[in-house]
Amino acid sequence: MFNLSGKTAVVIGGTSGIGLTLARGLARAGANVVPTGRRTNLVASAADEIRSLGPRSLAVTTDVTDRTSIEALLSTALEEFRTVEILVNCAGRTMRRPTLEVPESEWNEIMETNLNGTLRACQVFGRHMIERRHGRIINIASLSSFVGLFEVAAYGASKSAVASLTRSLAIEWAPHGVCVNAIAPGVFRTEMNTALLDGTPRGQEFLLRTPMKRFGKLEELAGAAVYLASDESSFVTGQILAVDGGFLASGVNQ
């Protein structure tokens, strides 16, 4: 079960943090994996790491704000692997700022990457999957898809929209054999959020609200991705799978 041998996965935003962790997990399950992002050095390093685990890979840079770049990514992957069965959308950005002070340009930049970038990738790769009548798309949602988080309104709005987009695509594409789901990570320490979590009242509040009383370990996300990418999830679509140590179930914890 959960064997991805012979399948190809593209992980956009797969060169660091959560994305790289998911790329590693898919590779360990047997998939060929193309971890991609904007920074050439990180793309090359991530591709080398995938190869060191056994599967094949490619080093292709991609910018989710540029549809032509995403189309070139698909074309290059198809030249090498002939098909792409799995897409993971993990490119993201955030900024903490009081909402009254958020410049419209910053709001638009966050939406452009987190929401519009996810849509572009789903459209480009989804067409290929629909033509083949098989595919697995895994988007990255957030706790903020469900609850409000202080002073990250743009991020929260984008991730709420990603959850809604996931459900919309799931019901459109289910008749064509394409399952569209999302993972909503709880609080995991990454390069993007370390300054917000370590030794701060915000970090302590997250711990208080998480019944497991700890931050997640990145490798604890890999199993969810492998499951949603596998044939074992063939009747699962439109779901937002929370991997959060109980955060969203939490009421009073003490």
Tab-separated table of C-alpha atoms in Angstrom:
chain	number	residue	atom	x	y	z
A	1	MET	CA	0.000	0.000	0.000
A	2	PHE	CA	0.973	3.640	-0.589
A	3	ASN	CA	3.594	2.624	-3.170
A	4	LEU	CA	4.191	5.457	-5.647
A	5	SER	CA	6.698	3.613	-7.837
A	6	GLY	CA	6.316	4.489	-11.501
A	7	LYS	CA	4.532	7.763	-10.745
A	8	THR	CA	5.889	11.272	-11.219
A	9	ALA	CA	5.284	14.117	-8.770
A	10	VAL	CA	5.928	17.817	-9.267
A	11	VAL	CA	6.297	19.801	-6.044
A	12	ILE	CA	6.077	23.547	-6.642
A	13	GLY	CA	7.744	25.326	-3.747
A	14	GLY	CA	9.534	22.045	-3.089
A	15	THR	CA	13.048	23.313	-2.424
A	16	SER	CA	12.818	24.154	1.284
A	17	GLY	CA	10.659	23.807	4.383
A	18	ILE	CA	7.373	21.968	4.053
A	19	GLY	CA	7.687	21.578	0.285
A	20	LEU	CA	11.068	19.867	0.440
A	21	THR	CA	9.827	17.613	3.226
A	22	LEU	CA	6.869	16.521	1.090
A	23	ALA	CA	9.160	16.003	-1.920
A	24	ARG	CA	11.376	13.732	0.170
A	25	GLY	CA	8.367	11.779	1.442
A	26	LEU	CA	7.014	11.192	-2.065
A	27	ALA	CA	10.461	10.086	-3.234
A	28	ARG	CA	10.818	7.644	-0.344
A	29	ALA	CA	7.456	6.174	-1.391
A	30	GLY	CA	8.949	5.519	-4.821
A	31	ALA	CA	7.829	8.454	-6.961
A	32	ASN	CA	10.074	10.344	-9.326
A	33	VAL	CA	9.968	13.891	-7.955
A	34	VAL	CA	10.592	17.288	-9.517
A	35	PRO	CA	11.060	19.810	-6.671
A	36	THR	CA	10.911	23.286	-8.113
A	37	GLY	CA	10.978	26.932	-7.131
A	38	ARG	CA	12.451	30.260	-8.162
A	39	ARG	CA	16.008	29.947	-6.804
A	40	THR	CA	18.298	27.986	-9.107
A	41	ASN	CA	20.748	26.879	-6.416
A	42	LEU	CA	17.989	25.492	-4.185
A	43	VAL	CA	16.322	23.731	-7.117
A	44	ALA	CA	19.573	22.002	-8.043
A	45	SER	CA	20.245	21.002	-4.426
A	46	ALA	CA	16.734	19.613	-3.943
A	47	ALA	CA	16.904	17.619	-7.189
A	48	ASP	CA	20.254	16.139	-6.136
A	49	GLU	CA	18.745	15.138	-2.786
A	50	ILE	CA	15.848	13.362	-4.507
A	51	ARG	CA	18.291	11.442	-6.706
A	52	SER	CA	20.280	10.424	-3.641
A	53	LEU	CA	17.105	8.728	-2.338
A	54	GLY	CA	16.861	6.586	-5.497
A	55	PRO	CA	14.164	8.066	-7.763
A	56	ARG	CA	14.790	10.255	-10.780
A	57	SER	CA	14.469	14.022	-10.706
A	58	LEU	CA	14.911	17.194	-12.736
A	59	ALA	CA	16.284	20.617	-11.850
A	60	VAL	CA	13.834	23.122	-13.344
A	61	THR	CA	13.226	26.598	-11.941
A	62	THR	CA	9.641	27.856	-11.842
A	63	ASP	CA	7.858	31.071	-10.932
A	64	VAL	CA	4.186	30.545	-10.048
A	65	THR	CA	3.419	34.153	-10.915
A	66	ASP	CA	4.292	33.366	-14.569
A	67	ARG	CA	1.985	30.971	-16.428
A	68	THR	CA	4.569	30.465	-19.177
A	69	SER	CA	7.045	29.267	-16.561
A	70	ILE	CA	4.557	26.700	-15.248
A	71	GLU	CA	3.757	25.515	-18.763
A	72	ALA	CA	7.484	25.071	-19.426
A	73	LEU	CA	7.770	23.042	-16.220
A	74	LEU	CA	5.045	20.658	-17.354
A	75	SER	CA	6.547	20.364	-20.830
A	76	THR	CA	10.006	19.553	-19.445
A	77	ALA	CA	8.581	16.993	-17.017
A	78	LEU	CA	6.626	15.293	-19.802
A	79	GLU	CA	9.718	15.105	-22.014
A	80	GLU	CA	11.530	13.237	-19.248
A	81	PHE	CA	8.764	11.198	-17.615
A	82	ARG	CA	5.921	11.157	-20.219
A	83	THR	CA	3.245	11.730	-17.555
A	84	VAL	CA	2.761	13.641	-14.302
A	85	GLU	CA	0.337	11.972	-11.912
A	86	ILE	CA	0.889	14.123	-8.802
A	87	LEU	CA	1.036	17.883	-8.280
A	88	VAL	CA	1.796	19.503	-4.922
A	89	ASN	CA	1.269	23.265	-4.660
A	90	CYS	CA	3.474	24.484	-1.816
A	91	ALA	CA	4.757	27.874	-2.982
A	92	GLY	CA	3.756	30.478	-0.441
A	93	ARG	CA	4.584	33.737	1.272
A	94	THR	CA	3.374	35.651	4.294
A	95	MET	CA	3.952	38.889	6.187
A	96	ARG	CA	2.817	39.854	9.663
A	97	ARG	CA	1.485	43.377	9.783
A	98	PRO	CA	-1.549	45.165	11.282
A	99	THR	CA	-4.200	45.061	8.580
A	100	LEU	CA	-4.673	48.851	8.588
A	101	GLU	CA	-1.027	49.135	7.568
A	102	VAL	CA	-0.969	46.496	4.820
A	103	PRO	CA	-0.062	48.147	1.514
A	104	GLU	CA	-2.247	47.061	-1.383
A	105	SER	CA	0.893	45.980	-3.236
A	106	GLU	CA	1.850	43.589	-0.408
A	107	TRP	CA	-1.687	42.179	-0.262
A	108	ASN	CA	-1.621	41.576	-4.010
A	109	GLU	CA	1.818	39.936	-3.903
A	110	ILE	CA	0.664	37.440	-1.267
A	111	MET	CA	-2.506	36.656	-3.223
A	112	GLU	CA	-0.522	36.370	-6.451
A	113	THR	CA	1.702	33.642	-5.025
A	114	ASN	CA	-0.548	31.786	-2.590
A	115	LEU	CA	-3.847	31.828	-4.476
A	116	ASN	CA	-3.288	32.807	-8.093
A	117	GLY	CA	-0.130	30.717	-8.315
A	118	THR	CA	-2.005	27.685	-7.024
A	119	LEU	CA	-4.781	28.267	-9.558
A	120	ARG	CA	-2.323	28.592	-12.449
A	121	ALA	CA	-0.549	25.360	-11.560
A	122	CYS	CA	-3.865	23.533	-11.114
A	123	GLN	CA	-5.047	24.742	-14.512
A	124	VAL	CA	-1.843	23.813	-16.343
A	125	PHE	CA	-1.316	20.403	-14.736
A	126	GLY	CA	-5.030	19.704	-14.304
A	127	ARG	CA	-5.597	19.825	-18.061
A	128	HIS	CA	-2.921	17.147	-18.548
A	129	MET	CA	-4.430	14.997	-15.794
A	130	ILE	CA	-7.965	15.360	-17.133
A	131	GLU	CA	-6.772	14.286	-20.579
A	132	ARG	CA	-5.270	11.163	-18.986
A	133	ARG	CA	-8.305	10.712	-16.713
A	134	HIS	CA	-6.092	10.313	-13.664
A	135	GLY	CA	-4.362	12.670	-11.272
A	136	ARG	CA	-3.751	13.735	-7.693
A	137	ILE	CA	-3.474	17.408	-6.769
A	138	ILE	CA	-2.468	18.368	-3.231
A	139	ASN	CA	-2.720	22.017	-2.274
A	140	ILE	CA	-1.379	23.515	0.941
A	141	ALA	CA	-4.019	25.169	3.084
A	142	SER	CA	-3.469	26.480	6.618
A	143	LEU	CA	-4.955	26.778	10.068
A	144	SER	CA	-5.943	30.221	8.814
A	145	SER	CA	-8.200	28.531	6.264
A	146	PHE	CA	-10.443	27.823	9.278
A	147	VAL	CA	-9.658	30.323	12.049
A	148	GLY	CA	-8.388	33.866	12.240
A	149	LEU	CA	-4.716	34.430	13.021
A	150	PHE	CA	-3.601	37.784	14.373
A	151	GLU	CA	-2.138	40.319	11.903
A	152	VAL	CA	-1.800	38.002	8.895
A	153	ALA	CA	-5.042	38.927	7.128
A	154	ALA	CA	-3.640	38.671	3.604
A	155	TYR	CA	-2.190	35.229	4.274
A	156	GLY	CA	-5.402	34.058	5.943
A	157	ALA	CA	-7.566	35.336	3.104
A	158	SER	CA	-5.345	33.624	0.538
A	159	LYS	CA	-5.366	30.308	2.385
A	160	SER	CA	-9.137	30.411	2.961
A	161	ALA	CA	-9.444	30.884	-0.779
A	162	VAL	CA	-7.085	27.951	-1.433
A	163	ALA	CA	-9.382	25.717	0.645
A	164	SER	CA	-12.404	26.907	-1.328
A	165	LEU	CA	-10.582	26.485	-4.641
A	166	THR	CA	-9.638	22.937	-3.614
A	167	ARG	CA	-13.283	22.018	-3.047
A	168	SER	CA	-14.428	23.690	-6.267
A	169	LEU	CA	-11.866	21.893	-8.422
A	170	ALA	CA	-12.599	18.611	-6.655
A	171	ILE	CA	-16.248	18.604	-7.704
A	172	GLU	CA	-15.455	19.779	-11.246
A	173	TRP	CA	-12.709	17.270	-11.901
A	174	ALA	CA	-13.946	14.211	-9.983
A	175	PRO	CA	-15.749	12.814	-13.073
A	176	HIS	CA	-12.401	12.925	-14.908
A	177	GLY	CA	-10.455	10.843	-12.395
A	178	VAL	CA	-8.627	13.767	-10.786
A	179	CYS	CA	-8.707	14.028	-6.991
A	180	VAL	CA	-8.029	17.461	-5.518
A	181	ASN	CA	-7.324	17.735	-1.797
A	182	ALA	CA	-5.327	19.939	0.550
A	183	ILE	CA	-3.195	19.540	3.637
A	184	ALA	CA	-3.622	22.100	6.416
A	185	PRO	CA	-0.448	22.017	8.494
A	186	GLY	CA	-0.629	22.996	12.123
A	187	VAL	CA	2.265	24.899	13.630
A	188	PHE	CA	5.554	23.684	12.172
A	189	ARG	CA	8.749	25.642	12.604
A	190	THR	CA	10.119	26.661	9.201
A	191	GLU	CA	12.409	29.371	7.859
A	192	MET	CA	9.304	31.401	7.018
A	193	ASN	CA	7.885	31.529	10.557
A	194	THR	CA	10.760	30.945	13.001
A	195	ALA	CA	10.968	34.596	14.000
A	196	LEU	CA	7.246	34.601	14.787
A	197	LEU	CA	7.375	31.486	16.981
A	198	ASP	CA	10.594	31.129	18.941
A	199	GLY	CA	10.438	32.724	22.380
A	200	THR	CA	7.476	34.943	21.510
A	201	PRO	CA	4.019	35.314	23.072
A	202	ARG	CA	2.623	34.206	19.707
A	203	GLY	CA	4.632	30.988	19.844
A	204	GLN	CA	3.500	30.343	23.398
A	205	GLU	CA	-0.132	30.885	22.439
A	206	PHE	CA	0.180	28.396	19.594
A	207	LEU	CA	1.585	25.840	22.023
A	208	LEU	CA	-1.214	26.516	24.520
A	209	ARG	CA	-3.833	25.944	21.809
A	210	THR	CA	-2.191	22.745	20.528
A	211	PRO	CA	-3.238	19.763	22.672
A	212	MET	CA	0.016	17.923	21.907
A	213	LYS	CA	1.886	20.876	23.497
A	214	ARG	CA	4.585	21.025	20.858
A	215	PHE	CA	5.263	22.266	17.349
A	216	GLY	CA	5.013	19.681	14.601
A	217	LYS	CA	8.057	18.019	13.103
A	218	LEU	CA	8.176	18.579	9.347
A	219	GLU	CA	8.521	14.877	8.599
A	220	GLU	CA	5.127	14.355	10.263
A	221	LEU	CA	3.522	15.925	7.178
A	222	ALA	CA	4.963	13.460	4.685
A	223	GLY	CA	2.531	10.615	5.400
A	224	ALA	CA	-0.483	12.781	4.608
A	225	ALA	CA	1.008	13.712	1.230
A	226	VAL	CA	1.884	10.119	0.364
A	227	TYR	CA	-1.640	8.996	1.272
A	228	LEU	CA	-3.330	11.690	-0.816
A	229	ALA	CA	-0.978	10.985	-3.732
A	230	SER	CA	-1.573	7.238	-3.674
A	231	ASP	CA	-4.191	4.962	-5.185
A	232	GLU	CA	-5.418	4.268	-1.644
A	233	SER	CA	-7.059	7.722	-1.625
A	234	SER	CA	-8.970	7.094	-4.873
A	235	PHE	CA	-12.367	7.935	-3.281
A	236	VAL	CA	-11.090	10.966	-1.362
A	237	THR	CA	-11.507	14.384	-2.944
A	238	GLY	CA	-12.401	17.895	-1.840
A	239	GLN	CA	-10.971	17.318	1.638
A	240	ILE	CA	-8.755	19.571	3.746
A	241	LEU	CA	-6.670	17.204	5.877
A	242	ALA	CA	-5.445	18.927	9.030
A	243	VAL	CA	-2.135	17.723	10.437
A	244	ASP	CA	-2.169	19.971	13.466
A	245	GLY	CA	-1.642	18.149	16.773
A	246	GLY	CA	-5.310	18.728	17.580
A	247	PHE	CA	-5.291	22.535	17.146
A	248	LEU	CA	-8.573	22.768	15.233
A	249	ALA	CA	-10.300	20.385	17.640
A	250	SER	CA	-9.139	22.425	20.596
A	251	GLY	CA	-11.421	24.224	22.995
A	252	VAL	CA	-10.197	24.357	26.586
A	253	ASN	CA	-6.889	22.524	27.001
A	254	GLN	CA	-6.284	22.876	30.748
